[in-house]
Amino acid sequence: MWLSTSKVVGQGLTMPFVGSWTRGLGVRWSVAIGCALYSSGFMLTSVTAGLHFILAIASLSLHGLGFSFVYATAIGAAQKWFPA
C-alpha cells in the first residue's frame, strides 16, 4: 500500500510544476527525462526493497515523477498530431 501510494502522491505533487517546465523543454527532452526517471525508479526499487523500506518508497516515488514528465507531454503531442 505504501509503495503505490508514494507513486501517486509523488505524481500528484509534481505534475503541476513539471507540466509548466515541460512546455519549455519540448516533447523530446520531456519524454527522455521522464523515461529515464520512470525506469530508474523501478530499477532502484528492486535494489532498495532489500535494503530499507523507506528507500524503496523514495525510489518508487521517482516513478511518479517520471510519469509526470511523460504522460501529459505524450497526450498533448498526440492531440496536436491527430486533431479531432
PDB file of N, CA, C and O in Angstrom:
ATOM      1  N   MET A   1       0.813  -1.182   0.000  1.00  0.00           N
ATOM      2  CA  MET A   1       0.000   0.000   0.000  1.00  0.00           C
ATOM      3  C   MET A   1       0.868   1.262   0.000  1.00  0.00           C
ATOM      4  O   MET A   1       0.584   2.202  -0.720  1.00  0.00           O
ATOM      5  N   TRP A   2       1.914   1.275   0.786  1.00  0.00           N
ATOM      6  CA  TRP A   2       2.754   2.467   0.876  1.00  0.00           C
ATOM      7  C   TRP A   2       3.498   2.728  -0.424  1.00  0.00           C
ATOM      8  O   TRP A   2       3.720   3.881  -0.800  1.00  0.00           O
ATOM      9  N   LEU A   3       3.896   1.671  -1.099  1.00  0.00           N
ATOM     10  CA  LEU A   3       4.654   1.857  -2.342  1.00  0.00           C
ATOM     11  C   LEU A   3       3.800   2.477  -3.434  1.00  0.00           C
ATOM     12  O   LEU A   3       4.203   3.432  -4.086  1.00  0.00           O
ATOM     13  N   SER A   4       2.610   1.949  -3.627  1.00  0.00           N
ATOM     14  CA  SER A   4       1.755   2.522  -4.666  1.00  0.00           C
ATOM     15  C   SER A   4       1.278   3.921  -4.292  1.00  0.00           C
ATOM     16  O   SER A   4       1.129   4.789  -5.152  1.00  0.00           O
ATOM     17  N   THR A   5       1.065   4.156  -3.010  1.00  0.00           N
ATOM     18  CA  THR A   5       0.660   5.491  -2.566  1.00  0.00           C
ATOM     19  C   THR A   5       1.762   6.511  -2.793  1.00  0.00           C
ATOM     20  O   THR A   5       1.487   7.651  -3.189  1.00  0.00           O
ATOM     21  N   SER A   6       3.013   6.117  -2.571  1.00  0.00           N
ATOM     22  CA  SER A   6       4.118   7.063  -2.778  1.00  0.00           C
ATOM     23  C   SER A   6       4.227   7.464  -4.241  1.00  0.00           C
ATOM     24  O   SER A   6       4.533   8.605  -4.557  1.00  0.00           O
ATOM     25  N   LYS A   7       3.938   6.542  -5.142  1.00  0.00           N
ATOM     26  CA  LYS A   7       3.955   6.855  -6.570  1.00  0.00           C
ATOM     27  C   LYS A   7       2.876   7.858  -6.914  1.00  0.00           C
ATOM     28  O   LYS A   7       3.108   8.848  -7.591  1.00  0.00           O
ATOM     29  N   VAL A   8       1.662   7.633  -6.417  1.00  0.00           N
ATOM     30  CA  VAL A   8       0.537   8.516  -6.735  1.00  0.00           C
ATOM     31  C   VAL A   8       0.716   9.888  -6.093  1.00  0.00           C
ATOM     32  O   VAL A   8       0.448  10.918  -6.722  1.00  0.00           O
ATOM     33  N   VAL A   9       1.201   9.932  -4.868  1.00  0.00           N
ATOM     34  CA  VAL A   9       1.430  11.218  -4.193  1.00  0.00           C
ATOM     35  C   VAL A   9       2.556  11.978  -4.882  1.00  0.00           C
ATOM     36  O   VAL A   9       2.454  13.191  -5.099  1.00  0.00           O
ATOM     37  N   GLY A  10       3.623  11.273  -5.246  1.00  0.00           N
ATOM     38  CA  GLY A  10       4.715  11.932  -5.973  1.00  0.00           C
ATOM     39  C   GLY A  10       4.250  12.508  -7.293  1.00  0.00           C
ATOM     40  O   GLY A  10       4.622  13.617  -7.674  1.00  0.00           O
ATOM     41  N   GLN A  11       3.416  11.773  -7.974  1.00  0.00           N
ATOM     42  CA  GLN A  11       2.866  12.255  -9.242  1.00  0.00           C
ATOM     43  C   GLN A  11       1.965  13.457  -9.018  1.00  0.00           C
ATOM     44  O   GLN A  11       2.054  14.462  -9.729  1.00  0.00           O
ATOM     45  N   GLY A  12       1.100  13.394  -8.037  1.00  0.00           N
ATOM     46  CA  GLY A  12       0.169  14.486  -7.786  1.00  0.00           C
ATOM     47  C   GLY A  12       0.846  15.770  -7.340  1.00  0.00           C
ATOM     48  O   GLY A  12       0.423  16.871  -7.694  1.00  0.00           O
ATOM     49  N   LEU A  13       1.902  15.644  -6.555  1.00  0.00           N
ATOM     50  CA  LEU A  13       2.604  16.827  -6.069  1.00  0.00           C
ATOM     51  C   LEU A  13       3.469  17.483  -7.140  1.00  0.00           C
ATOM     52  O   LEU A  13       3.657  18.697  -7.132  1.00  0.00           O
ATOM     53  N   THR A  14       4.000  16.692  -8.047  1.00  0.00           N
ATOM     54  CA  THR A  14       4.941  17.245  -9.022  1.00  0.00           C
ATOM     55  C   THR A  14       4.312  17.615 -10.363  1.00  0.00           C
ATOM     56  O   THR A  14       4.894  18.411 -11.098  1.00  0.00           O
ATOM     57  N   MET A  15       3.156  17.062 -10.684  1.00  0.00           N
ATOM     58  CA  MET A  15       2.596  17.280 -12.023  1.00  0.00           C
ATOM     59  C   MET A  15       2.336  18.753 -12.344  1.00  0.00           C
ATOM     60  O   MET A  15       2.646  19.191 -13.451  1.00  0.00           O
ATOM     61  N   PRO A  16       1.805  19.576 -11.446  1.00  0.00           N
ATOM     62  CA  PRO A  16       1.601  20.987 -11.822  1.00  0.00           C
ATOM     63  C   PRO A  16       2.904  21.719 -12.147  1.00  0.00           C
ATOM     64  O   PRO A  16       2.961  22.518 -13.078  1.00  0.00           O
ATOM     65  N   PHE A  17       3.956  21.427 -11.400  1.00  0.00           N
ATOM     66  CA  PHE A  17       5.228  22.106 -11.623  1.00  0.00           C
ATOM     67  C   PHE A  17       5.950  21.553 -12.841  1.00  0.00           C
ATOM     68  O   PHE A  17       6.500  22.302 -13.646  1.00  0.00           O
ATOM     69  N   VAL A  18       5.932  20.258 -12.983  1.00  0.00           N
ATOM     70  CA  VAL A  18       6.601  19.616 -14.109  1.00  0.00           C
ATOM     71  C   VAL A  18       5.890  19.956 -15.414  1.00  0.00           C
ATOM     72  O   VAL A  18       6.530  20.138 -16.448  1.00  0.00           O
ATOM     73  N   GLY A  19       4.562  20.076 -15.371  1.00  0.00           N
ATOM     74  CA  GLY A  19       3.811  20.416 -16.574  1.00  0.00           C
ATOM     75  C   GLY A  19       4.219  21.742 -17.167  1.00  0.00           C
ATOM     76  O   GLY A  19       4.365  21.877 -18.385  1.00  0.00           O
ATOM     77  N   SER A  20       4.422  22.736 -16.319  1.00  0.00           N
ATOM     78  CA  SER A  20       4.857  24.034 -16.836  1.00  0.00           C
ATOM     79  C   SER A  20       6.309  23.987 -17.302  1.00  0.00           C
ATOM     80  O   SER A  20       6.684  24.670 -18.252  1.00  0.00           O
ATOM     81  N   TRP A  21       7.107  23.156 -16.670  1.00  0.00           N
ATOM     82  CA  TRP A  21       8.513  23.034 -17.051  1.00  0.00           C
ATOM     83  C   TRP A  21       8.654  22.309 -18.384  1.00  0.00           C
ATOM     84  O   TRP A  21       9.510  22.646 -19.208  1.00  0.00           O
ATOM     85  N   THR A  22       7.804  21.299 -18.639  1.00  0.00           N
ATOM     86  CA  THR A  22       7.915  20.534 -19.877  1.00  0.00           C
ATOM     87  C   THR A  22       7.547  21.351 -21.107  1.00  0.00           C
ATOM     88  O   THR A  22       8.014  21.049 -22.200  1.00  0.00           O
ATOM     89  N   ARG A  23       6.728  22.365 -20.941  1.00  0.00           N
ATOM     90  CA  ARG A  23       6.411  23.234 -22.088  1.00  0.00           C
ATOM     91  C   ARG A  23       7.658  23.922 -22.608  1.00  0.00           C
ATOM     92  O   ARG A  23       7.820  24.136 -23.801  1.00  0.00           O
ATOM     93  N   GLY A  24       8.534  24.296 -21.707  1.00  0.00           N
ATOM     94  CA  GLY A  24       9.783  24.930 -22.119  1.00  0.00           C
ATOM     95  C   GLY A  24      10.810  23.943 -22.658  1.00  0.00           C
ATOM     96  O   GLY A  24      11.611  24.282 -23.524  1.00  0.00           O
ATOM     97  N   LEU A  25      10.797  22.716 -22.144  1.00  0.00           N
ATOM     98  CA  LEU A  25      11.764  21.711 -22.583  1.00  0.00           C
ATOM     99  C   LEU A  25      11.455  21.157 -23.960  1.00  0.00           C
ATOM    100  O   LEU A  25      12.363  20.822 -24.715  1.00  0.00           O
ATOM    101  N   GLY A  26      10.184  21.006 -24.258  1.00  0.00           N
ATOM    102  CA  GLY A  26       9.801  20.382 -25.518  1.00  0.00           C
ATOM    103  C   GLY A  26       9.495  18.907 -25.319  1.00  0.00           C
ATOM    104  O   GLY A  26       9.788  18.315 -24.281  1.00  0.00           O
ATOM    105  N   VAL A  27       8.908  18.323 -26.354  1.00  0.00           N
ATOM    106  CA  VAL A  27       8.426  16.943 -26.253  1.00  0.00           C
ATOM    107  C   VAL A  27       9.573  15.944 -26.110  1.00  0.00           C
ATOM    108  O   VAL A  27       9.537  15.072 -25.249  1.00  0.00           O
ATOM    109  N   ARG A  28      10.593  16.061 -26.933  1.00  0.00           N
ATOM    110  CA  ARG A  28      11.681  15.064 -26.918  1.00  0.00           C
ATOM    111  C   ARG A  28      12.406  15.017 -25.587  1.00  0.00           C
ATOM    112  O   ARG A  28      12.644  13.944 -25.030  1.00  0.00           O
ATOM    113  N   TRP A  29      12.794  16.183 -25.075  1.00  0.00           N
ATOM    114  CA  TRP A  29      13.526  16.213 -23.806  1.00  0.00           C
ATOM    115  C   TRP A  29      12.642  15.784 -22.641  1.00  0.00           C
ATOM    116  O   TRP A  29      13.106  15.088 -21.737  1.00  0.00           O
ATOM    117  N   SER A  30      11.396  16.178 -22.673  1.00  0.00           N
ATOM    118  CA  SER A  30      10.491  15.801 -21.584  1.00  0.00           C
ATOM    119  C   SER A  30      10.279  14.295 -21.531  1.00  0.00           C
ATOM    120  O   SER A  30      10.313  13.690 -20.459  1.00  0.00           O
ATOM    121  N   VAL A  31      10.075  13.696 -22.695  1.00  0.00           N
ATOM    122  CA  VAL A  31       9.878  12.243 -22.735  1.00  0.00           C
ATOM    123  C   VAL A  31      11.172  11.517 -22.368  1.00  0.00           C
ATOM    124  O   VAL A  31      11.144  10.509 -21.663  1.00  0.00           O
ATOM    125  N   ALA A  32      12.306  12.013 -22.813  1.00  0.00           N
ATOM    126  CA  ALA A  32      13.582  11.375 -22.488  1.00  0.00           C
ATOM    127  C   ALA A  32      13.859  11.425 -20.986  1.00  0.00           C
ATOM    128  O   ALA A  32      14.232  10.414 -20.374  1.00  0.00           O
ATOM    129  N   ILE A  33      13.664  12.586 -20.372  1.00  0.00           N
ATOM    130  CA  ILE A  33      13.876  12.719 -18.930  1.00  0.00           C
ATOM    131  C   ILE A  33      12.867  11.869 -18.174  1.00  0.00           C
ATOM    132  O   ILE A  33      13.210  11.170 -17.209  1.00  0.00           O
ATOM    133  N   GLY A  34      11.622  11.912 -18.605  1.00  0.00           N
ATOM    134  CA  GLY A  34      10.584  11.135 -17.938  1.00  0.00           C
ATOM    135  C   GLY A  34      10.834   9.638 -18.018  1.00  0.00           C
ATOM    136  O   GLY A  34      10.655   8.922 -17.028  1.00  0.00           O
ATOM    137  N   CYS A  35      11.251   9.158 -19.178  1.00  0.00           N
ATOM    138  CA  CYS A  35      11.538   7.725 -19.321  1.00  0.00           C
ATOM    139  C   CYS A  35      12.717   7.304 -18.451  1.00  0.00           C
ATOM    140  O   CYS A  35      12.713   6.216 -17.872  1.00  0.00           O
ATOM    141  N   ALA A  36      13.729   8.158 -18.359  1.00  0.00           N
ATOM    142  CA  ALA A  36      14.881   7.848 -17.511  1.00  0.00           C
ATOM    143  C   ALA A  36      14.469   7.774 -16.042  1.00  0.00           C
ATOM    144  O   ALA A  36      14.868   6.848 -15.324  1.00  0.00           O
ATOM    145  N   LEU A  37      13.670   8.727 -15.578  1.00  0.00           N
ATOM    146  CA  LEU A  37      13.212   8.714 -14.190  1.00  0.00           C
ATOM    147  C   LEU A  37      12.271   7.545 -13.922  1.00  0.00           C
ATOM    148  O   LEU A  37      12.360   6.882 -12.881  1.00  0.00           O
ATOM    149  N   TYR A  38      11.373   7.298 -14.845  1.00  0.00           N
ATOM    150  CA  TYR A  38      10.397   6.215 -14.730  1.00  0.00           C
ATOM    151  C   TYR A  38      11.106   4.870 -14.599  1.00  0.00           C
ATOM    152  O   TYR A  38      10.815   4.083 -13.693  1.00  0.00           O
ATOM    153  N   SER A  39      12.058   4.621 -15.491  1.00  0.00           N
ATOM    154  CA  SER A  39      12.784   3.351 -15.480  1.00  0.00           C
ATOM    155  C   SER A  39      13.701   3.219 -14.273  1.00  0.00           C
ATOM    156  O   SER A  39      13.772   2.163 -13.650  1.00  0.00           O
ATOM    157  N   SER A  40      14.404   4.288 -13.952  1.00  0.00           N
ATOM    158  CA  SER A  40      15.310   4.211 -12.793  1.00  0.00           C
ATOM    159  C   SER A  40      14.541   4.042 -11.496  1.00  0.00           C
ATOM    160  O   SER A  40      15.034   3.407 -10.564  1.00  0.00           O
ATOM    161  N   GLY A  41      13.334   4.583 -11.422  1.00  0.00           N
ATOM    162  CA  GLY A  41      12.522   4.374 -10.227  1.00  0.00           C
ATOM    163  C   GLY A  41      12.204   2.911 -10.004  1.00  0.00           C
ATOM    164  O   GLY A  41      12.294   2.405  -8.878  1.00  0.00           O
ATOM    165  N   PHE A  42      11.856   2.197 -11.064  1.00  0.00           N
ATOM    166  CA  PHE A  42      11.590   0.766 -10.935  1.00  0.00           C
ATOM    167  C   PHE A  42      12.855  -0.020 -10.645  1.00  0.00           C
ATOM    168  O   PHE A  42      12.860  -0.918  -9.806  1.00  0.00           O
ATOM    169  N   MET A  43      13.945   0.299 -11.347  1.00  0.00           N
ATOM    170  CA  MET A  43      15.181  -0.448 -11.135  1.00  0.00           C
ATOM    171  C   MET A  43      15.728  -0.231  -9.729  1.00  0.00           C
ATOM    172  O   MET A  43      16.184  -1.174  -9.089  1.00  0.00           O
ATOM    173  N   LEU A  44      15.689   0.997  -9.253  1.00  0.00           N
ATOM    174  CA  LEU A  44      16.171   1.268  -7.901  1.00  0.00           C
ATOM    175  C   LEU A  44      15.296   0.620  -6.837  1.00  0.00           C
ATOM    176  O   LEU A  44      15.788   0.217  -5.788  1.00  0.00           O
ATOM    177  N   THR A  45      14.008   0.495  -7.098  1.00  0.00           N
ATOM    178  CA  THR A  45      13.117  -0.131  -6.127  1.00  0.00           C
ATOM    179  C   THR A  45      13.466  -1.599  -5.936  1.00  0.00           C
ATOM    180  O   THR A  45      13.402  -2.111  -4.816  1.00  0.00           O
ATOM    181  N   SER A  46      13.872  -2.273  -6.992  1.00  0.00           N
ATOM    182  CA  SER A  46      14.264  -3.670  -6.836  1.00  0.00           C
ATOM    183  C   SER A  46      15.519  -3.808  -5.973  1.00  0.00           C
ATOM    184  O   SER A  46      15.689  -4.797  -5.276  1.00  0.00           O
ATOM    185  N   VAL A  47      16.373  -2.813  -5.995  1.00  0.00           N
ATOM    186  CA  VAL A  47      17.584  -2.831  -5.172  1.00  0.00           C
ATOM    187  C   VAL A  47      17.278  -2.375  -3.747  1.00  0.00           C
ATOM    188  O   VAL A  47      17.696  -3.003  -2.775  1.00  0.00           O
ATOM    189  N   THR A  48      16.525  -1.275  -3.618  1.00  0.00           N
ATOM    190  CA  THR A  48      16.296  -0.690  -2.302  1.00  0.00           C
ATOM    191  C   THR A  48      15.282  -1.460  -1.461  1.00  0.00           C
ATOM    192  O   THR A  48      15.251  -1.291  -0.247  1.00  0.00           O
ATOM    193  N   ALA A  49      14.467  -2.306  -2.083  1.00  0.00           N
ATOM    194  CA  ALA A  49      13.488  -3.077  -1.318  1.00  0.00           C
ATOM    195  C   ALA A  49      14.180  -4.013  -0.334  1.00  0.00           C
ATOM    196  O   ALA A  49      13.660  -4.273   0.753  1.00  0.00           O
ATOM    197  N   GLY A  50      15.345  -4.491  -0.680  1.00  0.00           N
ATOM    198  CA  GLY A  50      16.089  -5.358   0.220  1.00  0.00           C
ATOM    199  C   GLY A  50      16.885  -4.599   1.269  1.00  0.00           C
ATOM    200  O   GLY A  50      17.294  -5.180   2.273  1.00  0.00           O
ATOM    201  N   LEU A  51      17.118  -3.320   1.050  1.00  0.00           N
ATOM    202  CA  LEU A  51      17.934  -2.540   1.984  1.00  0.00           C
ATOM    203  C   LEU A  51      17.105  -1.924   3.104  1.00  0.00           C
ATOM    204  O   LEU A  51      17.337  -2.197   4.275  1.00  0.00           O
ATOM    205  N   HIS A  52      16.169  -1.076   2.738  1.00  0.00           N
ATOM    206  CA  HIS A  52      15.351  -0.380   3.731  1.00  0.00           C
ATOM    207  C   HIS A  52      14.048   0.037   3.072  1.00  0.00           C
ATOM    208  O   HIS A  52      14.037   0.476   1.927  1.00  0.00           O
ATOM    209  N   PHE A  53      12.967  -0.090   3.806  1.00  0.00           N
ATOM    210  CA  PHE A  53      11.649   0.172   3.238  1.00  0.00           C
ATOM    211  C   PHE A  53      11.472   1.638   2.848  1.00  0.00           C
ATOM    212  O   PHE A  53      10.852   1.951   1.836  1.00  0.00           O
ATOM    213  N   ILE A  54      12.031   2.556   3.620  1.00  0.00           N
ATOM    214  CA  ILE A  54      11.927   3.986   3.308  1.00  0.00           C
ATOM    215  C   ILE A  54      12.631   4.293   1.986  1.00  0.00           C
ATOM    216  O   ILE A  54      12.152   5.109   1.198  1.00  0.00           O
ATOM    217  N   LEU A  55      13.746   3.640   1.730  1.00  0.00           N
ATOM    218  CA  LEU A  55      14.440   3.834   0.457  1.00  0.00           C
ATOM    219  C   LEU A  55      13.619   3.300  -0.708  1.00  0.00           C
ATOM    220  O   LEU A  55      13.617   3.886  -1.793  1.00  0.00           O
ATOM    221  N   ALA A  56      12.891   2.214  -0.485  1.00  0.00           N
ATOM    222  CA  ALA A  56      12.023   1.677  -1.534  1.00  0.00           C
ATOM    223  C   ALA A  56      10.896   2.648  -1.849  1.00  0.00           C
ATOM    224  O   ALA A  56      10.533   2.842  -3.010  1.00  0.00           O
ATOM    225  N   ILE A  57      10.343   3.266  -0.821  1.00  0.00           N
ATOM    226  CA  ILE A  57       9.291   4.267  -1.034  1.00  0.00           C
ATOM    227  C   ILE A  57       9.841   5.460  -1.808  1.00  0.00           C
ATOM    228  O   ILE A  57       9.224   5.951  -2.748  1.00  0.00           O
ATOM    229  N   ALA A  58      11.020   5.924  -1.450  1.00  0.00           N
ATOM    230  CA  ALA A  58      11.626   7.078  -2.119  1.00  0.00           C
ATOM    231  C   ALA A  58      11.958   6.757  -3.580  1.00  0.00           C
ATOM    232  O   ALA A  58      11.729   7.582  -4.469  1.00  0.00           O
ATOM    233  N   SER A  59      12.471   5.559  -3.834  1.00  0.00           N
ATOM    234  CA  SER A  59      12.828   5.222  -5.209  1.00  0.00           C
ATOM    235  C   SER A  59      11.593   5.011  -6.080  1.00  0.00           C
ATOM    236  O   SER A  59      11.609   5.354  -7.259  1.00  0.00           O
ATOM    237  N   LEU A  60      10.518   4.482  -5.524  1.00  0.00           N
ATOM    238  CA  LEU A  60       9.315   4.323  -6.335  1.00  0.00           C
ATOM    239  C   LEU A  60       8.610   5.656  -6.560  1.00  0.00           C
ATOM    240  O   LEU A  60       7.874   5.812  -7.531  1.00  0.00           O
ATOM    241  N   SER A  61       8.848   6.632  -5.712  1.00  0.00           N
ATOM    242  CA  SER A  61       8.270   7.952  -5.971  1.00  0.00           C
ATOM    243  C   SER A  61       8.902   8.588  -7.214  1.00  0.00           C
ATOM    244  O   SER A  61       8.304   9.472  -7.826  1.00  0.00           O
ATOM    245  N   LEU A  62      10.094   8.133  -7.601  1.00  0.00           N
ATOM    246  CA  LEU A  62      10.679   8.574  -8.876  1.00  0.00           C
ATOM    247  C   LEU A  62       9.807   8.141 -10.054  1.00  0.00           C
ATOM    248  O   LEU A  62       9.753   8.813 -11.074  1.00  0.00           O
ATOM    249  N   HIS A  63       9.134   7.020  -9.896  1.00  0.00           N
ATOM    250  CA  HIS A  63       8.208   6.546 -10.930  1.00  0.00           C
ATOM    251  C   HIS A  63       7.099   7.571 -11.133  1.00  0.00           C
ATOM    252  O   HIS A  63       6.717   7.880 -12.260  1.00  0.00           O
ATOM    253  N   GLY A  64       6.577   8.133 -10.056  1.00  0.00           N
ATOM    254  CA  GLY A  64       5.548   9.166 -10.166  1.00  0.00           C
ATOM    255  C   GLY A  64       6.065  10.432 -10.813  1.00  0.00           C
ATOM    256  O   GLY A  64       5.368  11.065 -11.612  1.00  0.00           O
ATOM    257  N   LEU A  65       7.284  10.809 -10.484  1.00  0.00           N
ATOM    258  CA  LEU A  65       7.888  11.993 -11.094  1.00  0.00           C
ATOM    259  C   LEU A  65       8.099  11.782 -12.588  1.00  0.00           C
ATOM    260  O   LEU A  65       7.793  12.660 -13.401  1.00  0.00           O
ATOM    261  N   GLY A  66       8.587  10.620 -12.974  1.00  0.00           N
ATOM    262  CA  GLY A  66       8.766  10.316 -14.388  1.00  0.00           C
ATOM    263  C   GLY A  66       7.448  10.295 -15.142  1.00  0.00           C
ATOM    264  O   GLY A  66       7.357  10.763 -16.277  1.00  0.00           O
ATOM    265  N   PHE A  67       6.419   9.772 -14.504  1.00  0.00           N
ATOM    266  CA  PHE A  67       5.091   9.750 -15.114  1.00  0.00           C
ATOM    267  C   PHE A  67       4.591  11.171 -15.353  1.00  0.00           C
ATOM    268  O   PHE A  67       3.941  11.443 -16.356  1.00  0.00           O
ATOM    269  N   SER A  68       4.914  12.090 -14.449  1.00  0.00           N
ATOM    270  CA  SER A  68       4.520  13.489 -14.614  1.00  0.00           C
ATOM    271  C   SER A  68       5.161  14.103 -15.852  1.00  0.00           C
ATOM    272  O   SER A  68       4.545  14.922 -16.530  1.00  0.00           O
ATOM    273  N   PHE A  69       6.381  13.726 -16.150  1.00  0.00           N
ATOM    274  CA  PHE A  69       7.059  14.234 -17.344  1.00  0.00           C
ATOM    275  C   PHE A  69       6.446  13.657 -18.616  1.00  0.00           C
ATOM    276  O   PHE A  69       6.255  14.364 -19.599  1.00  0.00           O
ATOM    277  N   VAL A  70       6.148  12.368 -18.608  1.00  0.00           N
ATOM    278  CA  VAL A  70       5.793  11.673 -19.836  1.00  0.00           C
ATOM    279  C   VAL A  70       4.311  11.788 -20.185  1.00  0.00           C
ATOM    280  O   VAL A  70       3.959  12.031 -21.338  1.00  0.00           O
ATOM    281  N   TYR A  71       3.430  11.592 -19.245  1.00  0.00           N
ATOM    282  CA  TYR A  71       2.016  11.405 -19.560  1.00  0.00           C
ATOM    283  C   TYR A  71       1.397  12.620 -20.250  1.00  0.00           C
ATOM    284  O   TYR A  71       0.876  12.509 -21.355  1.00  0.00           O
ATOM    285  N   ALA A  72       1.435  13.772 -19.623  1.00  0.00           N
ATOM    286  CA  ALA A  72       0.797  14.954 -20.201  1.00  0.00           C
ATOM    287  C   ALA A  72       1.480  15.374 -21.500  1.00  0.00           C
ATOM    288  O   ALA A  72       0.818  15.824 -22.439  1.00  0.00           O
ATOM    289  N   THR A  73       2.784  15.206 -21.573  1.00  0.00           N
ATOM    290  CA  THR A  73       3.518  15.562 -22.778  1.00  0.00           C
ATOM    291  C   THR A  73       3.114  14.676 -23.951  1.00  0.00           C
ATOM    292  O   THR A  73       2.869  15.168 -25.059  1.00  0.00           O
ATOM    293  N   ALA A  74       3.009  13.370 -23.710  1.00  0.00           N
ATOM    294  CA  ALA A  74       2.635  12.446 -24.779  1.00  0.00           C
ATOM    295  C   ALA A  74       1.185  12.652 -25.216  1.00  0.00           C
ATOM    296  O   ALA A  74       0.887  12.622 -26.414  1.00  0.00           O
ATOM    297  N   ILE A  75       0.290  12.895 -24.279  1.00  0.00           N
ATOM    298  CA  ILE A  75      -1.113  13.131 -24.626  1.00  0.00           C
ATOM    299  C   ILE A  75      -1.241  14.432 -25.423  1.00  0.00           C
ATOM    300  O   ILE A  75      -1.957  14.499 -26.424  1.00  0.00           O
ATOM    301  N   GLY A  76      -0.545  15.470 -25.009  1.00  0.00           N
ATOM    302  CA  GLY A  76      -0.582  16.748 -25.727  1.00  0.00           C
ATOM    303  C   GLY A  76      -0.034  16.629 -27.136  1.00  0.00           C
ATOM    304  O   GLY A  76      -0.584  17.203 -28.087  1.00  0.00           O
ATOM    305  N   ALA A  77       1.069  15.882 -27.298  1.00  0.00           N
ATOM    306  CA  ALA A  77       1.647  15.692 -28.631  1.00  0.00           C
ATOM    307  C   ALA A  77       0.699  14.892 -29.517  1.00  0.00           C
ATOM    308  O   ALA A  77       0.533  15.216 -30.704  1.00  0.00           O
ATOM    309  N   ALA A  78       0.066  13.875 -28.973  1.00  0.00           N
ATOM    310  CA  ALA A  78      -0.880  13.077 -29.759  1.00  0.00           C
ATOM    311  C   ALA A  78      -2.089  13.910 -30.180  1.00  0.00           C
ATOM    312  O   ALA A  78      -2.588  13.762 -31.305  1.00  0.00           O
ATOM    313  N   GLN A  79      -2.536  14.811 -29.327  1.00  0.00           N
ATOM    314  CA  GLN A  79      -3.665  15.672 -29.684  1.00  0.00           C
ATOM    315  C   GLN A  79      -3.292  16.651 -30.787  1.00  0.00           C
ATOM    316  O   GLN A  79      -4.125  17.011 -31.622  1.00  0.00           O
ATOM    317  N   LYS A  80      -2.050  17.107 -30.813  1.00  0.00           N
ATOM    318  CA  LYS A  80      -1.611  18.009 -31.876  1.00  0.00           C
ATOM    319  C   LYS A  80      -1.426  17.255 -33.195  1.00  0.00           C
ATOM    320  O   LYS A  80      -1.695  17.798 -34.264  1.00  0.00           O
ATOM    321  N   TRP A  81      -0.933  16.028 -33.121  1.00  0.00           N
ATOM    322  CA  TRP A  81      -0.684  15.262 -34.337  1.00  0.00           C
ATOM    323  C   TRP A  81      -1.962  14.739 -34.973  1.00  0.00           C
ATOM    324  O   TRP A  81      -2.065  14.629 -36.176  1.00  0.00           O
ATOM    325  N   PHE A  82      -2.940  14.388 -34.148  1.00  0.00           N
ATOM    326  CA  PHE A  82      -4.192  13.802 -34.635  1.00  0.00           C
ATOM    327  C   PHE A  82      -5.386  14.605 -34.100  1.00  0.00           C
ATOM    328  O   PHE A  82      -6.074  14.148 -33.203  1.00  0.00           O
ATOM    329  N   PRO A  83      -5.618  15.792 -34.632  1.00  0.00           N
ATOM    330  CA  PRO A  83      -6.752  16.584 -34.112  1.00  0.00           C
ATOM    331  C   PRO A  83      -8.080  15.911 -34.441  1.00  0.00           C
ATOM    332  O   PRO A  83      -8.221  15.216 -35.432  1.00  0.00           O
ATOM    333  N   ALA A  84      -9.052  16.182 -33.606  1.00  0.00           N
ATOM    334  CA  ALA A  84     -10.381  15.563 -33.790  1.00  0.00           C
ATOM    335  C   ALA A  84     -11.158  16.209 -34.908  1.00  0.00           C
ATOM    336  O   ALA A  84     -11.046  17.266 -35.326  1.00  0.00           O
TER     337      ALA A  84
END
